[in-house]
Coordinates of C-alpha atoms in Angstrom, one line a residue:
Chain Z
X947 CA 0.1 0.0 0.0
X948 CA 1.4 3.3 -0.9
X949 CA 0.7 6.6 0.8
X950 CA -2.1 7.6 -1.6
X951 CA -4.0 4.4 -1.1
X952 CA -3.9 5.1 2.7
X953 CA -5.2 8.7 2.3
X954 CA -8.0 7.5 0.1
X955 CA -8.9 4.9 2.6
X956 CA -9.0 7.6 5.4
X957 CA -11.0 9.9 3.4
X958 CA -13.6 7.2 2.4
X959 CA -13.9 6.3 6.1
X960 CA -14.2 9.9 7.2
X961 CA -16.8 10.6 4.7
X962 CA -19.0 8.0 6.4
X963 CA -17.9 9.0 9.9
X964 CA -17.7 12.9 10.0
X965 CA -17.4 12.9 13.9
X966 CA -13.9 11.2 13.7
X967 CA -10.4 12.4 13.1
X968 CA -8.1 10.4 10.9
X969 CA -4.7 10.6 9.5
X970 CA -2.0 8.5 7.9
X971 CA 0.9 8.1 10.3
X972 CA 3.2 6.5 7.9
X973 CA 2.9 4.0 5.2
X974 CA 0.6 1.1 6.2
X975 CA -0.3 2.9 9.5
X976 CA -3.5 4.7 10.0
X977 CA -4.8 6.5 13.2
X978 CA -8.3 7.6 14.0
X979 CA -9.7 9.4 17.1
X980 CA -13.3 8.7 17.8
X981 CA -15.6 9.8 20.6
X982 CA -16.3 7.0 23.0
X983 CA -20.1 6.7 22.5
X984 CA -19.8 6.3 18.8
X985 CA -17.2 3.6 18.8
X986 CA -19.6 0.8 17.8
X987 CA -20.8 2.7 14.9
X988 CA -17.2 3.6 13.8
X989 CA -16.0 0.0 14.1
X990 CA -18.9 -1.1 11.8
X991 CA -17.7 1.4 9.2
X992 CA -14.2 0.0 9.6
X993 CA -15.5 -3.5 9.1
X994 CA -17.2 -2.5 5.8
X995 CA -13.8 -1.0 4.7
X996 CA -12.3 -4.5 5.1
X997 CA -10.7 -4.5 8.5
X998 CA -11.8 -8.0 9.5
X999 CA -9.0 -8.7 12.0
X1000 CA -8.9 -7.3 15.5
X1001 CA -5.4 -7.7 16.8
X1002 CA -5.9 -6.3 20.3
X1003 CA -7.5 -3.7 22.5
X1004 CA -5.0 -1.6 24.7
X1005 CA -5.5 0.9 27.3
X1006 CA -3.3 3.8 28.5
X1007 CA -4.0 5.5 31.8
X1008 CA -3.5 9.3 31.8
X1009 CA -4.2 10.3 35.4
X1010 CA -3.3 13.9 35.1
X1011 CA -6.0 14.4 32.5
X1012 CA -8.2 12.1 34.4
X1013 CA -8.8 9.9 31.4
X1014 CA -8.1 6.4 30.1
X1015 CA -7.3 6.0 26.5
X1016 CA -8.6 2.8 24.7
X1017 CA -6.8 1.8 21.6
X1018 CA -8.4 -0.7 19.2
X1019 CA -5.9 -2.2 16.7
X1020 CA -7.5 -3.4 13.5
X1021 CA -5.8 -5.0 10.5
X1022 CA -6.7 -4.8 6.9
X1023 CA -5.5 -8.1 5.6
X1024 CA -5.6 -7.4 1.8
X1025 CA -3.7 -4.1 2.0
X1026 CA -1.6 -5.0 4.9
X1027 CA -2.7 -1.8 6.7
X1028 CA -2.8 -1.5 10.4
X1029 CA -5.3 1.0 11.9
X1030 CA -5.4 2.4 15.5
X1031 CA -8.8 3.6 16.7
X1032 CA -8.4 5.7 19.9
X1033 CA -11.0 6.9 22.2
X1034 CA -10.9 8.5 25.5
X1035 CA -13.1 7.9 28.5
X1036 CA -13.1 9.3 32.1
X1037 CA -11.1 7.2 34.5
X1038 CA -13.5 7.5 37.5
X1039 CA -14.7 3.9 38.3
X1040 CA -18.4 4.7 38.0
X1041 CA -17.9 6.5 34.6
X1042 CA -15.3 4.2 33.1
X1043 CA -17.8 2.4 30.8
X1044 CA -17.7 1.4 27.2
X1045 CA -20.1 -0.4 25.0
X1046 CA -18.9 -3.8 23.9
X1047 CA -17.9 -4.6 20.5
X1048 CA -18.0 -8.3 21.0
X1049 CA -20.8 -8.9 18.5
X1050 CA -18.8 -7.2 15.8
X1051 CA -15.4 -8.7 16.5
X1052 CA -15.8 -11.9 18.7
X1053 CA -12.1 -11.8 19.4
X1054 CA -12.6 -8.6 21.4
X1055 CA -14.1 -10.6 24.2
X1056 CA -10.8 -11.7 25.6
X1057 CA -9.2 -8.3 25.2
X1058 CA -12.2 -6.6 26.8
X1059 CA -11.8 -8.9 29.8
X1060 CA -8.1 -8.1 29.8
X1061 CA -8.6 -4.4 29.8
X1062 CA -11.4 -4.8 32.4
X1063 CA -8.9 -6.7 34.7
X1064 CA -6.2 -4.3 34.5
X1065 CA -7.8 -0.9 34.1
X1066 CA -11.3 -1.3 35.6
X1067 CA -13.0 -0.3 32.3
X1068 CA -16.5 -1.9 32.2
X1069 CA -17.8 -3.1 28.9
X1070 CA -21.6 -3.1 28.9
X1071 CA -22.9 -6.0 27.1
X1072 CA -20.0 -8.4 27.5
X1073 CA -21.5 -11.3 29.4
X1074 CA -18.1 -12.9 30.3
X1075 CA -16.9 -9.9 32.2
X1076 CA -15.4 -12.0 35.2
X1077 CA -11.9 -11.3 36.0
X1078 CA -9.7 -14.0 34.6
X1079 CA -6.1 -13.1 35.6
X1080 CA -6.3 -11.0 38.7
X1081 CA -7.3 -12.2 42.0
X1082 CA -9.3 -9.9 44.2
X1083 CA -6.7 -8.6 46.6
X1084 CA -7.9 -5.7 48.6
X1085 CA -4.7 -5.2 50.3
X1086 CA -3.0 -4.2 47.0
X1087 CA -5.9 -2.5 45.5
X1088 CA -7.5 -3.3 42.2
X1089 CA -6.6 -2.6 38.5
X1090 CA -2.8 -2.9 38.5
X1091 CA -2.1 -1.1 35.3
X1092 CA -3.5 2.1 36.5
X1093 CA -0.8 4.6 37.4
X1094 CA -2.0 5.2 40.9
X1095 CA -1.8 1.4 41.8
X1096 CA 0.3 1.0 45.0
X1097 CA 3.1 -1.2 43.9
X1098 CA 4.6 -1.5 47.4
X1099 CA 1.3 -1.5 49.4
X1100 CA 1.5 -5.1 50.5
X1101 CA 5.1 -5.0 51.1
X1102 CA 5.0 -1.9 53.1
X1103 CA 2.3 -3.3 55.3
X1104 CA 3.6 -6.6 55.9
X1105 CA 7.4 -5.7 56.4
X1106 CA 6.7 -2.3 58.0
X1107 CA 9.2 -0.6 55.8
X1108 CA 6.7 2.3 55.7
X1109 CA 8.5 4.1 58.5
X1110 CA 11.8 4.0 56.7
X1111 CA 10.4 5.8 53.8
X1112 CA 11.9 9.5 53.7
X1113 CA 9.6 11.7 51.9
X1114 CA 12.2 14.5 51.5
X1115 CA 14.5 12.1 49.7
X1116 CA 11.7 10.3 47.9
X1117 CA 13.3 6.9 48.6
X1118 CA 13.6 4.2 51.3
X1119 CA 16.4 4.8 53.8
X1120 CA 17.9 1.7 55.1
Chain I
X1068 CA -8.2 -43.9 54.2
X1069 CA -10.2 -41.1 52.5
X1070 CA -12.2 -42.5 49.6
X1071 CA -12.5 -40.6 46.3
X1072 CA -16.2 -39.8 46.9
X1073 CA -15.3 -38.1 50.1
X1074 CA -12.7 -36.0 48.3
X1075 CA -15.1 -35.0 45.6
X1076 CA -17.8 -34.2 48.2
X1077 CA -15.3 -32.1 50.1
X1078 CA -14.1 -30.3 47.0
X1079 CA -17.7 -29.4 46.1
X1080 CA -18.4 -28.1 49.6
X1081 CA -15.4 -25.9 49.2
X1082 CA -16.9 -24.4 46.1
X1083 CA -14.8 -26.5 43.6
X1084 CA -17.7 -27.4 41.5
X1085 CA -17.3 -26.0 37.9
X1086 CA -20.0 -27.6 35.9
X1087 CA -23.6 -28.5 37.1
X1088 CA -23.8 -32.1 38.6
X1089 CA -24.9 -34.4 35.8
X1090 CA -25.2 -38.1 36.0
X1091 CA -23.7 -38.8 32.5
X1092 CA -20.8 -36.3 32.6
X1093 CA -17.7 -35.9 34.7
X1094 CA -15.0 -33.3 35.2
X1095 CA -11.5 -33.9 34.2
X1096 CA -8.6 -31.8 35.1
X1097 CA -6.3 -32.1 32.1
X1098 CA -2.8 -30.8 32.9
X1099 CA -0.7 -28.8 33.7
X1100 CA 1.5 -31.7 34.9
X1101 CA 0.4 -34.0 32.2
X1102 CA 3.2 -34.4 29.8
X1103 CA 1.0 -33.8 26.7
X1104 CA -0.3 -30.3 27.7
X1105 CA 3.0 -28.2 27.6
X1106 CA 2.4 -26.7 31.1
X1107 CA -1.2 -25.7 30.0
X1108 CA -4.1 -26.7 32.0
X1109 CA -7.6 -27.5 30.7
X1110 CA -10.7 -28.3 32.7
X1111 CA -12.8 -30.7 30.6
X1112 CA -16.4 -31.7 31.1
X1113 CA -16.5 -35.2 29.5
X1114 CA -19.4 -37.5 28.4
X1115 CA -17.6 -40.9 28.3
X1116 CA -14.8 -40.3 25.7
X1117 CA -16.1 -37.0 24.3
X1118 CA -15.5 -33.5 25.4
X1119 CA -18.7 -31.6 26.1
X1120 CA -17.3 -28.4 27.3
X1121 CA -13.7 -27.1 28.0
X1122 CA -12.3 -24.2 30.1
X1123 CA -8.7 -23.2 29.2
X1124 CA -6.8 -22.3 32.2
X1125 CA -3.5 -20.8 31.1
X1126 CA -2.6 -20.0 34.7
X1127 CA 0.1 -17.6 35.9
X1128 CA 3.3 -18.6 34.4
X1129 CA 4.9 -15.1 34.3
X1130 CA 3.2 -12.2 35.6
X1131 CA 3.5 -8.3 35.3
X1132 CA 5.9 -7.9 32.4
X1133 CA 4.0 -4.9 31.2
X1134 CA 3.9 -3.3 34.6
X1135 CA 7.5 -4.1 35.2
X1136 CA 8.5 -2.5 32.0
X1137 CA 7.1 0.9 33.2
X1138 CA 9.7 0.9 36.0
X1139 CA 12.8 0.2 34.1
X1140 CA 15.1 2.1 31.7
X1141 CA 14.3 1.7 28.0
X1142 CA 17.2 -0.6 27.3
X1143 CA 17.0 -2.9 30.2
X1144 CA 13.4 -3.7 29.2
X1145 CA 14.7 -5.9 26.4
X1146 CA 16.1 -8.5 29.0
X1147 CA 12.8 -8.5 30.6
X1148 CA 10.3 -8.6 27.5
X1149 CA 12.2 -11.4 25.6
X1150 CA 10.9 -13.8 28.3
X1151 CA 7.5 -13.5 27.0
X1152 CA 8.0 -16.3 24.4
X1153 CA 10.7 -18.8 25.3
X1154 CA 11.3 -20.7 22.2
X1155 CA 11.2 -17.7 20.0
X1156 CA 12.7 -15.1 22.4
X1157 CA 14.0 -12.8 19.5
X1158 CA 10.6 -11.8 18.4
X1159 CA 9.6 -9.7 21.5
X1160 CA 13.0 -8.0 21.4
X1161 CA 12.5 -7.2 17.8
X1162 CA 9.0 -5.7 18.1
X1163 CA 10.0 -3.6 21.0
X1164 CA 13.2 -2.3 19.4
X1165 CA 11.3 -1.6 16.1
X1166 CA 8.6 0.3 18.0
X1167 CA 11.2 2.4 19.9
X1168 CA 13.0 2.9 16.7
X1169 CA 9.9 4.3 15.1
X1170 CA 9.1 6.8 18.0
X1171 CA 12.6 8.1 18.0
X1172 CA 12.7 8.2 14.2
X1173 CA 15.9 6.2 13.8
X1174 CA 16.9 4.6 10.4
X1175 CA 18.5 1.4 11.4
X1176 CA 21.6 0.8 9.4
X1177 CA 21.5 -1.8 6.6
X1178 CA 24.0 -4.1 8.3
X1179 CA 21.8 -4.2 11.4
X1180 CA 18.7 -4.8 9.4
X1181 CA 20.5 -7.7 7.7
X1182 CA 21.5 -9.2 11.1
X1183 CA 18.1 -8.7 12.6
X1184 CA 16.6 -10.5 9.6
X1185 CA 19.0 -13.5 9.9
X1186 CA 18.3 -13.7 13.7
X1187 CA 14.5 -13.7 13.2
X1188 CA 14.7 -16.4 10.6
X1189 CA 17.1 -18.5 12.7
X1190 CA 14.7 -18.1 15.6
X1191 CA 11.7 -19.3 13.3
X1192 CA 13.5 -22.4 12.2
X1193 CA 14.5 -23.3 15.6
X1194 CA 11.1 -22.6 17.0
X1195 CA 9.5 -24.8 14.4
X1196 CA 12.0 -27.6 15.2
X1197 CA 11.0 -27.3 18.8
X1198 CA 7.4 -27.5 17.7
X1199 CA 8.1 -30.7 15.7
X1200 CA 9.8 -32.2 18.8
X1201 CA 6.6 -31.5 20.9
X1202 CA 4.3 -32.8 18.1
X1203 CA 6.1 -36.1 17.5
X1204 CA 6.3 -36.8 21.3
X1205 CA 2.5 -36.4 21.3
X1206 CA 2.1 -38.6 18.3
X1207 CA 4.4 -41.2 19.9
X1208 CA 7.2 -40.8 17.1
X1209 CA 9.9 -40.2 19.7
X1210 CA 12.7 -40.6 17.1
X1211 CA 11.7 -37.5 15.2
X1212 CA 11.4 -35.5 18.4
X1213 CA 15.0 -36.3 19.3
X1214 CA 16.2 -35.5 15.8
X1215 CA 14.5 -32.1 16.0
X1216 CA 15.9 -31.3 19.3
X1217 CA 19.4 -32.2 18.1
X1218 CA 19.1 -30.1 14.9
X1219 CA 17.8 -27.3 17.1
X1220 CA 20.9 -27.6 19.1
X1221 CA 23.0 -26.5 16.0
X1222 CA 21.1 -23.3 15.9
X1223 CA 21.4 -22.7 19.7
X1224 CA 25.3 -23.2 19.4
X1225 CA 25.2 -20.5 16.5
X1226 CA 23.1 -18.2 18.7
X1227 CA 25.6 -18.7 21.6
X1228 CA 28.5 -17.8 19.3
X1229 CA 26.6 -14.8 18.0
X1230 CA 25.0 -13.3 21.2
X1231 CA 26.7 -15.0 24.2
X1232 CA 23.5 -16.8 25.3
X1233 CA 21.6 -19.9 24.2
X1234 CA 17.9 -19.2 24.9
X1235 CA 17.5 -15.5 26.0
X1236 CA 19.7 -13.6 23.6
X1237 CA 19.3 -10.0 24.5
X1238 CA 20.7 -9.1 21.0
X1239 CA 18.3 -6.9 19.1
X1240 CA 18.4 -3.4 20.7
X1241 CA 16.8 -0.1 19.6
X1242 CA 19.1 1.3 17.0
X1243 CA 20.4 -1.9 15.8
X1244 CA 22.0 -5.0 17.4
X1245 CA 24.2 -5.3 20.4
X1246 CA 27.4 -6.5 18.6
X1247 CA 28.6 -7.4 15.3
X1248 CA 28.7 -10.9 13.7
X1249 CA 31.7 -12.9 14.9
X1250 CA 33.1 -13.2 11.4
X1251 CA 33.2 -15.2 8.2
X1252 CA 33.6 -18.5 10.2
X1253 CA 30.2 -18.0 11.8
X1254 CA 28.6 -17.3 8.4
X1255 CA 30.1 -20.5 7.1
X1256 CA 28.8 -22.5 9.9
X1257 CA 25.4 -20.9 9.5
X1258 CA 25.5 -22.0 5.8
X1259 CA 26.5 -25.5 6.8
X1260 CA 23.7 -25.7 9.3
X1261 CA 21.0 -24.5 6.8
X1262 CA 22.2 -27.2 4.3
X1263 CA 22.3 -29.8 6.9
X1264 CA 18.9 -29.2 8.2
X1265 CA 17.5 -28.9 4.6
X1266 CA 19.0 -32.2 3.8
X1267 CA 17.3 -33.8 6.9
X1268 CA 13.7 -32.5 6.1
X1269 CA 12.8 -35.7 4.0
X1270 CA 13.5 -37.7 7.1
X1271 CA 10.9 -35.8 9.0
X1272 CA 8.6 -36.3 6.1
X1273 CA 9.0 -40.1 6.1
X1274 CA 8.6 -40.3 9.8
X1275 CA 6.1 -37.7 10.8
X1276 CA 4.4 -35.8 8.0
X1277 CA 3.7 -38.6 5.7
X1278 CA 3.1 -41.2 8.3
X1279 CA -0.2 -43.1 8.2
X1280 CA -0.5 -42.6 12.0
X1281 CA -0.2 -38.9 11.7
X1282 CA -2.9 -38.8 9.1
X1283 CA -5.3 -41.0 11.2
X1284 CA -4.5 -38.9 14.3
X1285 CA -4.7 -35.4 12.8
X1286 CA -7.1 -35.5 9.7
X1287 CA -10.3 -33.9 10.3
X1288 CA -9.7 -32.9 14.0
X1289 CA -10.1 -29.4 15.4
X1290 CA -11.6 -28.0 12.2
X1291 CA -12.0 -24.3 11.8
X1292 CA -12.9 -22.4 8.7
X1293 CA -11.9 -19.1 7.2
X1294 CA -14.7 -17.0 8.7
X1295 CA -14.2 -18.5 12.1
X1296 CA -10.6 -17.9 12.1
X1297 CA -10.8 -14.2 11.1
X1298 CA -13.6 -13.5 13.5
X1299 CA -11.7 -14.9 16.4
X1300 CA -8.4 -13.1 15.6
X1301 CA -6.4 -16.2 14.6
X1302 CA -3.2 -15.4 12.8
X1303 CA 0.0 -17.0 11.7
X1304 CA 0.1 -20.7 10.3
X1305 CA -3.2 -21.4 12.0
X1306 CA -5.0 -18.7 9.8
X1307 CA -3.0 -19.8 6.8
X1308 CA -4.2 -23.4 7.1
X1309 CA -7.8 -22.1 6.7
X1310 CA -6.8 -20.7 3.2
X1311 CA -6.1 -17.0 4.2
X1312 CA -2.7 -15.9 2.8
X1313 CA -1.9 -13.3 5.6
X1314 CA 1.7 -13.1 6.4
X1315 CA 3.1 -10.0 8.0
X1316 CA 6.3 -10.5 6.2
X1317 CA 4.6 -10.1 2.9
X1318 CA 1.6 -7.9 3.6
X1319 CA 3.3 -5.4 6.0
X1320 CA 6.9 -5.9 5.2
X1321 CA 9.6 -4.9 7.7
X1322 CA 13.4 -5.2 7.9
X1323 CA 14.6 -6.8 4.5
X1324 CA 11.6 -9.0 3.8
X1325 CA 10.3 -6.8 0.8
X1326 CA 13.7 -7.7 -1.1
X1327 CA 13.4 -11.4 -0.4
X1328 CA 11.7 -13.9 -2.4
X1329 CA 9.7 -16.5 -0.7
X1330 CA 6.2 -18.1 -0.8
X1331 CA 3.3 -18.1 1.8
X1332 CA 2.0 -21.7 2.0
X1333 CA -1.7 -22.1 2.5
X1334 CA -4.0 -24.9 2.9
X1335 CA -7.8 -25.1 2.8
X1336 CA -8.8 -27.8 5.3
X1337 CA -8.2 -25.9 8.4
X1338 CA -7.8 -29.0 10.5
X1339 CA -5.0 -30.1 12.7
X1340 CA -3.1 -31.9 9.8
X1341 CA -3.3 -28.7 7.5
X1342 CA -1.9 -26.6 10.3
X1343 CA 1.0 -29.2 10.7
X1344 CA 1.6 -29.3 7.0
X1345 CA 1.7 -25.5 6.7
X1346 CA 4.3 -25.3 9.4
X1347 CA 6.4 -28.1 7.6
X1348 CA 6.3 -25.9 4.3
X1349 CA 7.2 -22.9 6.3
X1350 CA 10.4 -24.4 7.5
X1351 CA 11.5 -24.9 3.9
X1352 CA 10.7 -21.3 3.0
X1353 CA 12.5 -20.1 6.1
X1354 CA 15.7 -22.1 5.2
X1355 CA 15.2 -20.8 1.6
X1356 CA 15.1 -17.1 3.1
X1357 CA 18.3 -17.8 5.0
X1358 CA 20.1 -19.2 2.0
X1359 CA 19.1 -15.9 0.1
X1360 CA 20.3 -13.7 3.0
X1361 CA 23.7 -15.6 3.1
X1362 CA 23.9 -15.2 -0.6
X1363 CA 23.3 -11.5 -0.3
X1364 CA 26.1 -11.3 2.4
X1365 CA 26.1 -8.8 5.2
X1366 CA 26.3 -5.2 3.9
X1367 CA 29.2 -3.2 5.1
X1368 CA 28.7 -0.4 7.5
X1369 CA 27.9 0.2 11.2
X1370 CA 25.8 -2.3 13.0
X1371 CA 24.0 0.2 15.3
X1372 CA 23.0 3.8 15.0
X1373 CA 25.7 6.3 15.8
X1374 CA 23.9 8.6 18.3
X1375 CA 25.4 10.3 21.3
X1376 CA 22.4 9.4 23.4
X1377 CA 23.6 5.8 23.3
X1378 CA 26.5 6.6 25.5
X1379 CA 24.6 7.0 28.6
X1380 CA 22.1 4.1 28.5
X1381 CA 20.4 4.6 32.0
X1382 CA 19.5 8.3 31.2
X1383 CA 18.7 7.4 27.6
X1384 CA 15.4 9.3 26.8
X1385 CA 12.7 8.7 24.1
X1386 CA 10.7 11.7 22.8
X1387 CA 7.0 11.5 23.6
X1388 CA 4.9 9.5 21.1
X1389 CA 3.6 6.1 20.4
X1390 CA 4.1 3.3 18.0
X1391 CA 3.0 -0.2 17.0
X1392 CA 5.3 -2.7 15.5
X1393 CA 4.5 -6.2 14.6
X1394 CA 6.4 -9.1 13.1
X1395 CA 5.4 -12.6 11.9
X1396 CA 6.4 -15.2 14.5
X1397 CA 5.8 -19.0 14.3
X1398 CA 2.9 -18.5 16.5
X1399 CA 1.3 -15.8 14.5
X1400 CA 1.1 -12.0 14.5
X1401 CA 3.3 -10.6 17.4
X1402 CA 2.9 -7.0 18.0
X1403 CA 3.9 -4.4 20.6
X1404 CA 2.3 -1.1 21.3
X1405 CA 4.8 1.3 23.0
X1406 CA 3.9 4.7 24.5
X1407 CA 6.5 7.2 25.7
X1408 CA 5.9 10.4 27.6
X1409 CA 9.4 11.7 27.1
X1410 CA 11.0 10.0 30.1
X1411 CA 13.8 7.6 30.5
X1412 CA 11.3 4.8 31.0
X1413 CA 8.4 3.7 28.8
X1414 CA 5.1 5.0 29.7
X1415 CA 3.2 1.9 28.6
X1416 CA 4.2 -1.2 26.8
X1417 CA 1.6 -3.6 25.6
X1418 CA 2.6 -6.8 23.9
X1419 CA 0.1 -8.7 21.7
X1420 CA 0.6 -12.3 21.9
X1421 CA -0.8 -14.4 19.3
X1422 CA -1.6 -17.2 21.8
X1423 CA -4.2 -15.1 23.6
X1424 CA -6.5 -15.6 20.6
X1425 CA -5.4 -19.2 20.1
X1426 CA -5.2 -20.4 23.6
X1427 CA -8.4 -19.3 25.1
X1428 CA -11.5 -18.9 23.0
X1429 CA -10.5 -20.8 19.9
X1430 CA -9.2 -23.8 21.9
X1431 CA -12.2 -24.0 24.0
X1432 CA -14.5 -24.0 21.0
X1433 CA -12.3 -26.4 19.1
X1434 CA -12.1 -29.0 21.9
X1435 CA -16.0 -29.4 22.0
X1436 CA -16.8 -32.7 20.5
X1437 CA -13.3 -33.9 20.4
X1438 CA -12.1 -37.3 21.8
X1439 CA -9.9 -37.3 24.8
X1440 CA -6.9 -38.6 22.8
X1441 CA -7.4 -35.7 20.2
X1442 CA -7.0 -33.0 23.1
X1443 CA -3.1 -33.1 23.0
X1444 CA -3.0 -33.2 19.3
X1445 CA -5.4 -30.1 19.0
X1446 CA -3.5 -28.2 21.6
X1447 CA -0.2 -29.0 19.8
X1448 CA -1.5 -28.2 16.5
X1449 CA -2.5 -24.7 17.6
X1450 CA 1.0 -24.3 18.8
X1451 CA 0.4 -22.0 21.9
X1452 CA 3.0 -20.4 23.9
X1453 CA 1.4 -20.1 27.4
X1454 CA 3.7 -17.4 28.7
X1455 CA 2.6 -14.9 26.1
X1456 CA -1.1 -15.4 27.3
X1457 CA -0.4 -13.9 30.8
X1458 CA 2.3 -11.2 30.2

């Protein structure tokens, strides 16, 4: 795929989805930004444009902005083009909700469970939303890939190294 | 003495019941200690000899790679991420390095690209030999398994000479490779090894791939079609066995693959035998690629980027941005999504292991209706790599 084919593809997709932003990052790499509530609609359009393979759903936590960014990675097999569909949702636990895309891309079920496990994003409509990887451990808190997850929480509590933490030096003094 | 009935009752009282109690069916915990499951555990609901329902339980082999990567400098992450897939540890190195290269905007020197391509192909051949070993042990053809292990050893020795390590190489780094090729002697050895393994492929055919037992054990088992495979995110040889000629090396070329001439073998049946045969033809293609690369010869020039930032690796910083890189591994489409916020550590690393698609949903669906003797064959024909399920 040359640069032109990619630009035509982006143009044709954006004609059907005027609410989205899109660009060609480099050859064979496309990027779209979509509002969270229209993600299903947009992925349906992507499917019409021959993106049948969902590679993964990734999330990135941005605590300063109070948002979690979800990235859907899709692959066009014929053109060998990879597309990232990015969307942002608030990171508060009661608001971090997304509609599921399991019926459009059944492979998404596992990835949605994965994101739910590590980031606490709830996918409405996904029936298999139980936590496959993480055990509920209230001592450590939930959702370990969030940036505010207390990595040393359990160790601090068990081994009482909390009092050795020097806040001025921002490290443990032994 | 505690009877079995008491044990079962006790287990049920402690909430161990997985499937509703039924007179005709029973639960079978298959693996992970069972030799045929490759440290993978499956909970089966059996009706006599047939599987009624399956729950894949990949378990916790490694944990927290992605979180750990956020606390380590950019370069030390390579020594961590390559542990994701043990038989083919060069792939996670390569995707991470390629993604970092893309964020920085580095043009990797030609010599480094050549070396990276050679290393990836060597890793492919040795991973396939490792897979032949597993498959033939499951089929009961132990001789072929021992041969495959012995031939793999030749590649391991070459890796040891090239990188200093046998399994975890820590060789491909952002900006190039860690050190240069040892010399012409190494290239000669590689050429000999390629020729040797190529001459031994007919033996594998005779013993495994054209064996009557193999056909009886693998034909028509674990069938999936094109639509199902694409829907469930299946990639790699498993997808090619259903008739879709999707290969990252051809469709989204990286490194030197656009200059090389090779075929993408496909089959239409989509059963366990088709998956095995696709892999068998791939070894031939990989050896052919290695031959071409050796004929091309390593281009002259530096083997890594000349950049002053590389002199102080702990303080090495990557500008803000994100990138996705993927390569074709023997398991499928292996990808990494790396995000940088401009610091000396990655902000987020997500690795897309192909086995997360093959090992959970696809496996659970393919096992339904299979006989118990087919379970290890289906598991082996999907070629899962359990560590890349729970990164």
